[in-house]
Structure formats: C-alpha cells, structure tokens
PDB file of C-alpha atoms in Angstrom:
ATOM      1  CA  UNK A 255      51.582 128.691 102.187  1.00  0.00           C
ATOM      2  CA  UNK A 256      50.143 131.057 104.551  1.00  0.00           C
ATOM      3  CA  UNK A 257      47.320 133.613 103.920  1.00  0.00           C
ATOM      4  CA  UNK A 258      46.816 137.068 104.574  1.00  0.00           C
ATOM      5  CA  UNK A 259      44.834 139.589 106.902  1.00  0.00           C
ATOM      6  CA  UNK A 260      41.209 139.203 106.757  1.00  0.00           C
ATOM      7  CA  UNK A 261      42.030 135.088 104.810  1.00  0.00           C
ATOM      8  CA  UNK A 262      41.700 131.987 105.578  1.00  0.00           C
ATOM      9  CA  UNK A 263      43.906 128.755 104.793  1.00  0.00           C
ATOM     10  CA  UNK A 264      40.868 127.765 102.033  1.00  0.00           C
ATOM     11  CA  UNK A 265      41.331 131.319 100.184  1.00  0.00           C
ATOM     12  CA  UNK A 266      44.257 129.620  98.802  1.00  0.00           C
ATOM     13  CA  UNK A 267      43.042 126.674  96.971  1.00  0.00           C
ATOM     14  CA  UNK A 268      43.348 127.554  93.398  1.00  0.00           C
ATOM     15  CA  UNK A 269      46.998 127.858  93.569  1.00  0.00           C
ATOM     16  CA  UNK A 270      47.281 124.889  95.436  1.00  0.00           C
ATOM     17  CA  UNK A 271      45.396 123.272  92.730  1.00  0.00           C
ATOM     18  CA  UNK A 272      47.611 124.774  90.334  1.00  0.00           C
ATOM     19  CA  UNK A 273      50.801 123.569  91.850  1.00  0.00           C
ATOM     20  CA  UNK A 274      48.821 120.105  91.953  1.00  0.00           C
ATOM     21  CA  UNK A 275      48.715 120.027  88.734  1.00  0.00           C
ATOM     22  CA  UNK A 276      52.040 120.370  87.492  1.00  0.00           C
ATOM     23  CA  UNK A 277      53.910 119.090  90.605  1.00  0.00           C
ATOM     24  CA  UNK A 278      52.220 115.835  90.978  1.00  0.00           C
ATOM     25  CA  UNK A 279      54.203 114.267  93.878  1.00  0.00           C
ATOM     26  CA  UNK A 280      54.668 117.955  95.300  1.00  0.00           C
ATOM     27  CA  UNK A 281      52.958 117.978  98.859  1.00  0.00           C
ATOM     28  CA  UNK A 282      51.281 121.294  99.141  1.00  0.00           C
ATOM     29  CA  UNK A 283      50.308 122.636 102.449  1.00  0.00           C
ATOM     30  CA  UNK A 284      47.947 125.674 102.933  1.00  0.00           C
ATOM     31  CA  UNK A 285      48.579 126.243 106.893  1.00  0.00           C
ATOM     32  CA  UNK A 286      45.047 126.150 109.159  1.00  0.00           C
ATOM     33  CA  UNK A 287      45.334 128.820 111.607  1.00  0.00           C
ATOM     34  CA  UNK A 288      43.890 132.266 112.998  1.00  0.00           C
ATOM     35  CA  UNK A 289      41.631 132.083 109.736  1.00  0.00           C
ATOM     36  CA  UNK A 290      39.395 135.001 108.753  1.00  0.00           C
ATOM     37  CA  UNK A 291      39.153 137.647 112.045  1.00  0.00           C
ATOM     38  CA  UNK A 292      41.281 135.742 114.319  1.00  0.00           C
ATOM     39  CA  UNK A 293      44.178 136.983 111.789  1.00  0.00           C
ATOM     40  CA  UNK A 294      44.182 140.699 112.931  1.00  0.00           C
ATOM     41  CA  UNK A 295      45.338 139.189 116.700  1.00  0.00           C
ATOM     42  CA  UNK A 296      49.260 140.283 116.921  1.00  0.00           C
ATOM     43  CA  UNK A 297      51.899 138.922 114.724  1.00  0.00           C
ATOM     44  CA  UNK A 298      54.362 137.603 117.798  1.00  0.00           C
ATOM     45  CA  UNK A 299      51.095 135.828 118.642  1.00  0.00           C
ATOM     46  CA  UNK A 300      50.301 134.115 115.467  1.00  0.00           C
ATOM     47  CA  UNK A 301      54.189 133.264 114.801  1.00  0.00           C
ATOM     48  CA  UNK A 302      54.919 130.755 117.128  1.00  0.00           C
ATOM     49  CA  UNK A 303      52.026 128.531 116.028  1.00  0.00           C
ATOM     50  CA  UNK A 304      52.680 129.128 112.482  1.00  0.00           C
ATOM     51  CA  UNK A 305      56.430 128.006 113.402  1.00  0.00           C
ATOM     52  CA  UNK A 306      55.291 124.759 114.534  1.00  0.00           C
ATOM     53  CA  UNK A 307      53.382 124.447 112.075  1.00  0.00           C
ATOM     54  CA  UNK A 308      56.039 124.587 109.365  1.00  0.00           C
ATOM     55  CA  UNK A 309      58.445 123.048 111.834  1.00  0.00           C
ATOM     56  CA  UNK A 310      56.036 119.676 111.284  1.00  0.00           C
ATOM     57  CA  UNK A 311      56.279 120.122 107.916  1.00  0.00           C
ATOM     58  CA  UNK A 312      59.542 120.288 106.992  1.00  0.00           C
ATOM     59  CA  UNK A 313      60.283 117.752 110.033  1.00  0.00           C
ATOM     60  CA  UNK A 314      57.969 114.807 107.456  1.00  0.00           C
ATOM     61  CA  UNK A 315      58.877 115.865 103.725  1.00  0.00           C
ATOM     62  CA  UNK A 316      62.466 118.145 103.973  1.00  0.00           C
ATOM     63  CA  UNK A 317      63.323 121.224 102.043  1.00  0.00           C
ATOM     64  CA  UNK A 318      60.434 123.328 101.092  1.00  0.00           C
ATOM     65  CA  UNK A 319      59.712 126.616  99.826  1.00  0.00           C
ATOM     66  CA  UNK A 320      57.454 128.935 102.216  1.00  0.00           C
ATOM     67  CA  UNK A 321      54.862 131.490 100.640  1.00  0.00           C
ATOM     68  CA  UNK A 322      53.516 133.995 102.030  1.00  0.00           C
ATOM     69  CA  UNK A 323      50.474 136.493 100.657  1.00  0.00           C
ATOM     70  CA  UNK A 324      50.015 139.777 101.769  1.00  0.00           C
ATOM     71  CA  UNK A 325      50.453 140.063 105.664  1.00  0.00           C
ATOM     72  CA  UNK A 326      51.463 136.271 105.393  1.00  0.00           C
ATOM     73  CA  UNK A 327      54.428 137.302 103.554  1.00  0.00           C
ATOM     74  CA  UNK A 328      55.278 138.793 106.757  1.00  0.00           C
ATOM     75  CA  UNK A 329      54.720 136.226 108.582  1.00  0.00           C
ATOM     76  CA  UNK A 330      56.615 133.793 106.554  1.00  0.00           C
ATOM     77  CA  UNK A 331      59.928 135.971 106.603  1.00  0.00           C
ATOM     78  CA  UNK A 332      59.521 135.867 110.345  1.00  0.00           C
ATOM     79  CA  UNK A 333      59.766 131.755 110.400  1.00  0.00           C
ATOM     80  CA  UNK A 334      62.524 132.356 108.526  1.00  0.00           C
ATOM     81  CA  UNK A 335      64.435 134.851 110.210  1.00  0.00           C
ATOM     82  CA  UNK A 336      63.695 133.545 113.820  1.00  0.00           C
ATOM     83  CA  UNK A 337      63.299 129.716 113.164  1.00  0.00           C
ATOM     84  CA  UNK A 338      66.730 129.107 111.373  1.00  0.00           C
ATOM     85  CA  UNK A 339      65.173 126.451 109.579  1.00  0.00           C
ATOM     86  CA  UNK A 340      67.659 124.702 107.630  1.00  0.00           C
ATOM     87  CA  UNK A 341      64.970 123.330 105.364  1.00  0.00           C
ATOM     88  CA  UNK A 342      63.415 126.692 104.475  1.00  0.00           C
ATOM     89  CA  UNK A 343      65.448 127.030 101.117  1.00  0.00           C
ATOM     90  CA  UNK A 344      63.644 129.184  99.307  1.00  0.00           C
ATOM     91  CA  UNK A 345      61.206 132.101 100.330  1.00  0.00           C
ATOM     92  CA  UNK A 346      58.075 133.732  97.830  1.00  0.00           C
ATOM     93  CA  UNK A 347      56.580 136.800  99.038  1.00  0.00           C
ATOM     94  CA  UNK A 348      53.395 137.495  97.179  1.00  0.00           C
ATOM     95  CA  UNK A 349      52.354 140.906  97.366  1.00  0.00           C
ATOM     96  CA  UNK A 350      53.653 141.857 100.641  1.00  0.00           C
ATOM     97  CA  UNK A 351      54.257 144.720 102.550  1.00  0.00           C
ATOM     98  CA  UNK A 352      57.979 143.630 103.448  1.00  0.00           C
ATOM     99  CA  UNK A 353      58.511 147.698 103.844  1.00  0.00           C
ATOM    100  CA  UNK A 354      55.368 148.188 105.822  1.00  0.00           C
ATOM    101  CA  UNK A 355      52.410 149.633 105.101  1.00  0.00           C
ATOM    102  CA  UNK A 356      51.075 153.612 104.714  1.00  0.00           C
ATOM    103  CA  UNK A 357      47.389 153.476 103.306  1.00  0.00           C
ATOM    104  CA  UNK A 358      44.828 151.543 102.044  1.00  0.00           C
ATOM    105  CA  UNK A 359      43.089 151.629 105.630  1.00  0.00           C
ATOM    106  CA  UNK A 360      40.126 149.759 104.388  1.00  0.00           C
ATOM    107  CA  UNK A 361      41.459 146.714 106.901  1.00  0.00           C
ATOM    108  CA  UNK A 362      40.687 149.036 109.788  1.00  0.00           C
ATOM    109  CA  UNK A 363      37.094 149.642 109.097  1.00  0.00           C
ATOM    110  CA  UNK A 364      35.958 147.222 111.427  1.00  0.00           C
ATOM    111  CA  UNK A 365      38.008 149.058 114.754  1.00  0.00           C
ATOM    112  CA  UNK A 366      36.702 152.880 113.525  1.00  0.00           C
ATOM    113  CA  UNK A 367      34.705 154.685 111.138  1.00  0.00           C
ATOM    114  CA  UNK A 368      36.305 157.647 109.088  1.00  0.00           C
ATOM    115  CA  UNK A 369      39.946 157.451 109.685  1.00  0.00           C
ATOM    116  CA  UNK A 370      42.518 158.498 107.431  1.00  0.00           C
ATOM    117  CA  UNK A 371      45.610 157.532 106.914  1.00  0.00           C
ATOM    118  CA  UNK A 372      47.283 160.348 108.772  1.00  0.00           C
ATOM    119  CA  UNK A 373      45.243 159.490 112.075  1.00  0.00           C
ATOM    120  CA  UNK A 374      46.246 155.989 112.049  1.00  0.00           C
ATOM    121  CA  UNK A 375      49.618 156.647 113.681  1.00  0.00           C
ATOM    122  CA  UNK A 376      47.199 157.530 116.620  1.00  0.00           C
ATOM    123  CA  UNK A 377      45.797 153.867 116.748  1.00  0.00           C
ATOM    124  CA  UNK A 378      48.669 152.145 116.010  1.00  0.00           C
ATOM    125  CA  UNK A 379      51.447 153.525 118.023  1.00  0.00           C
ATOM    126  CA  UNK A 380      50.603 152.288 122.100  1.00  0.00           C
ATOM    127  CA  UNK A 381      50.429 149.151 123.413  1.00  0.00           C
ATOM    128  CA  UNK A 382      47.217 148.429 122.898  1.00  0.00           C
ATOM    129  CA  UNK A 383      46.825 148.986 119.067  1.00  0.00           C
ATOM    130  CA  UNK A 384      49.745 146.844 119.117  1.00  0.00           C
ATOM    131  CA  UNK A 385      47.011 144.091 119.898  1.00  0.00           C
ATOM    132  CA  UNK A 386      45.957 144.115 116.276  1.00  0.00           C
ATOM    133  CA  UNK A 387      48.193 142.680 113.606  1.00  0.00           C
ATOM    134  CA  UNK A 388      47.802 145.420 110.813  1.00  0.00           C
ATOM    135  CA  UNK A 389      49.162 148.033 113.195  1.00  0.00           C
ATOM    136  CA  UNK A 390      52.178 145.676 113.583  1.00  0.00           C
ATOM    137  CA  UNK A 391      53.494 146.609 110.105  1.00  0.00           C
ATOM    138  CA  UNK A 392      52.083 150.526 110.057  1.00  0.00           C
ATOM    139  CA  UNK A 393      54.767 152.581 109.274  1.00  0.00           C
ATOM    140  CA  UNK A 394      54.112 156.368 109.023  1.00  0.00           C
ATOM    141  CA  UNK A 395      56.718 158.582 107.349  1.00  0.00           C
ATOM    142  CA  UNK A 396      55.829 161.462 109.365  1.00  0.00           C
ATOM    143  CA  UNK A 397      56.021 159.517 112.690  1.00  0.00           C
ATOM    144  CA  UNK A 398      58.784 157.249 112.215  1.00  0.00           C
ATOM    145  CA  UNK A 399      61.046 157.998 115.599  1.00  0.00           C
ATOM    146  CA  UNK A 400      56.985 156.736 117.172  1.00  0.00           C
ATOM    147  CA  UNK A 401      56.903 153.791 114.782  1.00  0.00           C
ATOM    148  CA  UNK A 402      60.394 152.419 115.940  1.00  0.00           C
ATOM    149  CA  UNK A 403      60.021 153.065 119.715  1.00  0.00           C
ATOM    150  CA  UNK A 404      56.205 151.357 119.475  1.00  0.00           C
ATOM    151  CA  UNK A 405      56.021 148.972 116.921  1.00  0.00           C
ATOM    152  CA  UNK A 406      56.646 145.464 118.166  1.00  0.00           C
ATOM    153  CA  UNK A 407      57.140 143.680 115.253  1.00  0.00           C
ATOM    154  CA  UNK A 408      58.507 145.332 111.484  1.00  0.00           C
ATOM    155  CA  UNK A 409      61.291 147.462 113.206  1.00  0.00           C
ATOM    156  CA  UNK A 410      62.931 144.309 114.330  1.00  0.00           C
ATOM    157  CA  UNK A 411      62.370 141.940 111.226  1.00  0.00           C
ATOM    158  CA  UNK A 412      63.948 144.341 109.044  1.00  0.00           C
ATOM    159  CA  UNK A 413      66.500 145.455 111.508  1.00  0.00           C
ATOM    160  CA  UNK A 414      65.899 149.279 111.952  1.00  0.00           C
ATOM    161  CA  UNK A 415      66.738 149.371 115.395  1.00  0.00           C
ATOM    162  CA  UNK A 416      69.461 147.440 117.371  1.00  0.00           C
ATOM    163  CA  UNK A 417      67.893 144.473 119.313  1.00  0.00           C
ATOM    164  CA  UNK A 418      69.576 141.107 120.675  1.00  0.00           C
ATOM    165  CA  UNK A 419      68.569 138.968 117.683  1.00  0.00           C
ATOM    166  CA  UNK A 420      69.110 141.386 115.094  1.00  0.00           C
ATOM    167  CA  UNK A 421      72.169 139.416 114.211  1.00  0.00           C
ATOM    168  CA  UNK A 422      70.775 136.132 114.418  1.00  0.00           C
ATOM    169  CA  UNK A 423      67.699 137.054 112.094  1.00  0.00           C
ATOM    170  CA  UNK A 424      70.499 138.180 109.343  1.00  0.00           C
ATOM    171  CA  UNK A 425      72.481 135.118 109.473  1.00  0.00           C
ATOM    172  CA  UNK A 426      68.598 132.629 108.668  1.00  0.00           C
ATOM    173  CA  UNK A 427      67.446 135.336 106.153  1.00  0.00           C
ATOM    174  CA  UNK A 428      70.991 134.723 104.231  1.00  0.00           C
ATOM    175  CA  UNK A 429      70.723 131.397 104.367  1.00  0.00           C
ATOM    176  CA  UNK A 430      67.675 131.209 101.861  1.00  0.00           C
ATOM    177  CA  UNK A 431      68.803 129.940  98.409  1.00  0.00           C
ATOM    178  CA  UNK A 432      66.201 131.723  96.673  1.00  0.00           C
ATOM    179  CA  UNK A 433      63.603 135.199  97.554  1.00  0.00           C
ATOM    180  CA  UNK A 434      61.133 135.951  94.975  1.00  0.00           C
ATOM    181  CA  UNK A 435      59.288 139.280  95.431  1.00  0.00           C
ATOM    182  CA  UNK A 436      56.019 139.950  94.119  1.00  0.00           C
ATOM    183  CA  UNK A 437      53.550 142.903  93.102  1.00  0.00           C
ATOM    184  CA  UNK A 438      52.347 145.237  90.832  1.00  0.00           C
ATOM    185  CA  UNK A 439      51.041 149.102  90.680  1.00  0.00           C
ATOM    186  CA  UNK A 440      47.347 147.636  90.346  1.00  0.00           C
ATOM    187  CA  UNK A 441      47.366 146.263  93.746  1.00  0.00           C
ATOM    188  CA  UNK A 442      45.322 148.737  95.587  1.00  0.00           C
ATOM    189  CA  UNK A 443      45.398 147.216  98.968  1.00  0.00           C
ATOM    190  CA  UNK A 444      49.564 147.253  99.414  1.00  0.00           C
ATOM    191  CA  UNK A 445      50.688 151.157  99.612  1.00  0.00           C
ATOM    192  CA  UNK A 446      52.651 152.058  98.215  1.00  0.00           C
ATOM    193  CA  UNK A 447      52.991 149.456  96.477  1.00  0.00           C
ATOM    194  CA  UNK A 448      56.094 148.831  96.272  1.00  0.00           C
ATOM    195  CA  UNK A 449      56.559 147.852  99.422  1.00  0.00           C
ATOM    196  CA  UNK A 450      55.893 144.392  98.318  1.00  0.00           C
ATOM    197  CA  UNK A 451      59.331 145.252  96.565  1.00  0.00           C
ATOM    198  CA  UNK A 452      60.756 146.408  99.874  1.00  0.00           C
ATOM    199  CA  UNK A 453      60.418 150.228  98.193  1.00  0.00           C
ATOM    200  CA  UNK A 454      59.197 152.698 100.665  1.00  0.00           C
ATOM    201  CA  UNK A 455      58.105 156.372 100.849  1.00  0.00           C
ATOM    202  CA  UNK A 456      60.593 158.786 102.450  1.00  0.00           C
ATOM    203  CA  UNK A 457      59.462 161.132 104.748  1.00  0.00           C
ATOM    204  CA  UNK A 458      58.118 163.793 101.935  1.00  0.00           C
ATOM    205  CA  UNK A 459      56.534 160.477 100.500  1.00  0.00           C
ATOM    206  CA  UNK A 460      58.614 160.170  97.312  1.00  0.00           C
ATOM    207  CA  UNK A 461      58.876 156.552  96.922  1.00  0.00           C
ATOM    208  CA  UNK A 462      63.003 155.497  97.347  1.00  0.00           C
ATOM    209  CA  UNK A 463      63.341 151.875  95.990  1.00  0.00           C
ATOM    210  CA  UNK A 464      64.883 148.923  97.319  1.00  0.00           C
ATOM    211  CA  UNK A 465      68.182 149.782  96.658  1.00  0.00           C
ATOM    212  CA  UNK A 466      68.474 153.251  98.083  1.00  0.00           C
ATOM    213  CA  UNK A 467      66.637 152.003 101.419  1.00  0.00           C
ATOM    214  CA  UNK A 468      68.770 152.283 104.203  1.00  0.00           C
ATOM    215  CA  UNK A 469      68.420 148.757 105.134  1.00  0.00           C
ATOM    216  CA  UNK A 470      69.308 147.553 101.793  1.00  0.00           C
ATOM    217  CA  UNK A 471      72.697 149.866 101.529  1.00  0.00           C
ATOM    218  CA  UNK A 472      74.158 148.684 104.863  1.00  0.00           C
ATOM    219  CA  UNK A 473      72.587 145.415 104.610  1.00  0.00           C
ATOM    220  CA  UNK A 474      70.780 145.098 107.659  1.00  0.00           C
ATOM    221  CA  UNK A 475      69.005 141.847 107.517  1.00  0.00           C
ATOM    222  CA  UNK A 476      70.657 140.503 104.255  1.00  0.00           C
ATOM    223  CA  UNK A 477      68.413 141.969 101.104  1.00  0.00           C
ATOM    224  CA  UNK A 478      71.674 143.473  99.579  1.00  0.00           C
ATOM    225  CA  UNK A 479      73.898 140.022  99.890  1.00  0.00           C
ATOM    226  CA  UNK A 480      71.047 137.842  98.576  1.00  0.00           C
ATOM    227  CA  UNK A 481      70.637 140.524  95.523  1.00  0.00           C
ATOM    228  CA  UNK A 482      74.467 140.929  94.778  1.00  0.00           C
ATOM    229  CA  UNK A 483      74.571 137.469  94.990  1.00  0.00           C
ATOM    230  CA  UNK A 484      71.732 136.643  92.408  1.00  0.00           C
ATOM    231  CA  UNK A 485      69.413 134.880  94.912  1.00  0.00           C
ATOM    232  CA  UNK A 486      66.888 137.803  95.556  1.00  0.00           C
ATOM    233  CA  UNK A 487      64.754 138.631  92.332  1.00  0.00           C
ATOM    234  CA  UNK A 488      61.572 140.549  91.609  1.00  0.00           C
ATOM    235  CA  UNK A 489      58.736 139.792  89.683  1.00  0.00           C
ATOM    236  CA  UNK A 490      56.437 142.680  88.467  1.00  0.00           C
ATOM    237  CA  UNK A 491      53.118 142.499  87.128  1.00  0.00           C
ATOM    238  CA  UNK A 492      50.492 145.302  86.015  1.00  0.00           C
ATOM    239  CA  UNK A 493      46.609 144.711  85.909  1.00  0.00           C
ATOM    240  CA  UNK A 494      46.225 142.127  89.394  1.00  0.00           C
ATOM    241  CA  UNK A 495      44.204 143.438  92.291  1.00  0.00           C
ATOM    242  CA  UNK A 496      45.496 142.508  95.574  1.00  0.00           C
ATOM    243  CA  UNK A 497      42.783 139.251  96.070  1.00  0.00           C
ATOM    244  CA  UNK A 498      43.642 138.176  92.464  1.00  0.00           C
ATOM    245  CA  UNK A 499      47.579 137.631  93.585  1.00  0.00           C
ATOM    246  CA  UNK A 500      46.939 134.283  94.418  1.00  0.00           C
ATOM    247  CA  UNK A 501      44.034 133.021  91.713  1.00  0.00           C
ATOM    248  CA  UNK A 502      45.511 134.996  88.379  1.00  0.00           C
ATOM    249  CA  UNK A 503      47.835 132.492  86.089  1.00  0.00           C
ATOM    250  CA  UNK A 504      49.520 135.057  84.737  1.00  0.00           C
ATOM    251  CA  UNK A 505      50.964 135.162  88.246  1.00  0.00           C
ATOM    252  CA  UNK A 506      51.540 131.794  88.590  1.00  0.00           C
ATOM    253  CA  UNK A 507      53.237 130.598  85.416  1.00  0.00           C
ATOM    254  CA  UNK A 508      55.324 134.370  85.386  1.00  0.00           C
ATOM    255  CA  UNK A 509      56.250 134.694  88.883  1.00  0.00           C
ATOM    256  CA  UNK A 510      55.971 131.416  90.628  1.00  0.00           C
ATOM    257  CA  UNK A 511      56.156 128.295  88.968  1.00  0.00           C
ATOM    258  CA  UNK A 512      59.587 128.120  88.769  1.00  0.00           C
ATOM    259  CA  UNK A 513      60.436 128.797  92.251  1.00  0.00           C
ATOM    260  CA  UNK A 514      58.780 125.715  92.929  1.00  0.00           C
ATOM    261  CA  UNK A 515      61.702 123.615  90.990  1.00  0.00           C
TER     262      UNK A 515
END
C-alpha cells in the first residue's frame, strides 16, 4: 500500500489491521518512504524508490495487489504502467485523482498564502513548480495546451500526449487482472471528485465522466479494454471524507475486501 500527499506509511495501519484480520497468512506491506513533507518532492523522484520497493516485494511473496490512496493512487498506477510487473495482478485506487486534480488547494498552503484555484496554473506550470508533487497532477481546464507542454508527469501516465513509452505503459496497464476505483461526492479534498473515477471537468467545467473522456473513447492507456472486458469496476460511496478512505469499514468490507481474494 502506499500513502498519500501530506501521509506517512503508519497513516495506514487500520486497514492493514483490517486485512490482518481476515487474511491471516496475507503479508501486508505499508511501503516506508518520503513520509509526511518529503511526499510533496516530485513524483518521477519518489517512483523509482517506490519501484524497488514493490519490486522486493513481489520478488519474496509473488502476485500481489498494489493500493494506492489519494496521490499514492498515482503513484501506484505508475509502478504499474512503467515497471511491467508481471506480479502486479490487480490494482485498487482509493480515492485518487487518476484525472488530475482542479481544487481543493488546501495542500498548497504551506508554498503561499491566499491562492485560488485559478492562480495555481501560475505555480504549477514551469519547471520549478514541477519540483513539488501536487503540481505534478494539476490540471487546469482553462490552461490545458500549458498543462500538457509543462506537466512532467499526468500527461504521460494517462497518455494525452505522444511520448516514447506511451505504448509500453498501455500494454502493463492491460495486463492488470483486476482495477477497482474508489470515491465518493463527500470527499472534499479530490475535485472534482470524480476524478478518483477518472471523470473530469471540460473546459466550461461540466463534469464529462469516464466514458466520454477522450482517453477512455480511443483507449489511450487501456481504461476502455479493461472496462469492456469486465476487469475495471467502480465502487461509490457517499458520507467518507477524504482521511476516512482508508479507516471507514464501510469502505473496506464494500469496496475492498474482495479485491484482496
């Protein structure tokens, strides 16, 4: 499992203990790295050592499924779409902005006082807000010609824009026998929401769901196959703030327990 922006490995100990508890002779890893402020350093910074990390894990005890919470959930997709690890079979993204994020700028409040949503663009799109991992998954409706010339990072994970791997990152995110997506309009941290649904605003911010995204209808990085195909499902729940994702049982026994078969 790997934790979110602002988290650390420990934040997700009652779901390990939950899994614990009805998956005795499950092994349950909660990964130990760039914990608490060290996770707003840049994505392609933290991947490589969460790579390994998993790498050693599935390199002991064999298939596994990888969750990911909040910008984790990121993370986690990126293993699996640049690692090609065979024993990655089955991916949970708990609350995630797999769409990107536009909102909520609470995260930033310890870079600059009083900025709004429509000034983040500002921060986020150069080189050096690329330096901070919440600006890796911005993505402004207004400025998105700006967000896929300067972001690093979500542009090529989901494919937007032609790059050298693009086809290589399809092939591992296919090769998943399971995706479980999480979240629910009472997140308040995710926006819009359903971006944890890979949903997204258009540019007059009307929200356009999964399947009318652009990279779900030509299949970019492989949502539409593993959907058609029955292996991509959704999981909806009302009432859970974004920090109760990963403590609520309603969550667990609903939305995750049995992707852990």
């Amino acid at each position: 499992m790997i934790h979110g922006l602002g988290g650390e490995f420990t934040s997700l100990e009652v779901l390990s203990d939950r899994i614990n508890e009805d998956f005795l002779e499950m092994p349950v890893f909660s990964l130990d790295a760039f914990n608490d402020k060290a996770s707003a350093i840049s994505l392609n910074d933290q991947i490589p050592t969460f790579l390994e990390l998993v790498a050693n894990v599935t390199e002991l005890y064999g298939d596994i499924t990888l969750l990911g919470f909040s910008q984790g959930g990121l993370i986690a997709r990126a293993i699996i779409e640049m690692s090609g690890n065979p024993n990655i079979h089955t991916f949970i993204s708990l609350s995630s902005p797999g769409a990107g994020q536009y909102g909520g700028v609470a995260f930033l409040e310890n870079i600059t006082d009083n900025l709004t949503a429509d000034d983040v663009w500002k921060l986020c799109y150069n080189p050096l807000g690329q330096l901070f991992s919440g600006c890796n998954y911005w993505k402004d409706p207004e400025h998105l010609t700006l967000y896929k010339l300067m972001s690093n990072f979500l542009p090529y994970l989901n494919n937007e824009i032609d790059h050298d791997s693009a086809d290589i990152f399809k092939e591992n995110f296919i090769r998943l026998k399971r995706v479980q997506l999480i979240g629910g309009s009472d997140d308040g941290v995710i926006s819009p929401w359903q971006s944890a649904l890979f949903g997204f605003y258009d540019t007059k911010f009307n929200i356009v769901p999964m399947k009318d995204q652009k990279y779900f209808v030509e299949d970019s990085f492989g949502l539409k196959t593993l959907f058609e195909e029955g292996r991509l499902t959704q999981c909806v729940v009302t009432g859970i703030a974004h920090l109760d994702w990963i403590s609520n049982e309603q969550v667990y026994s609903e939305c995750i327990k049995n992707f852990l078969l």
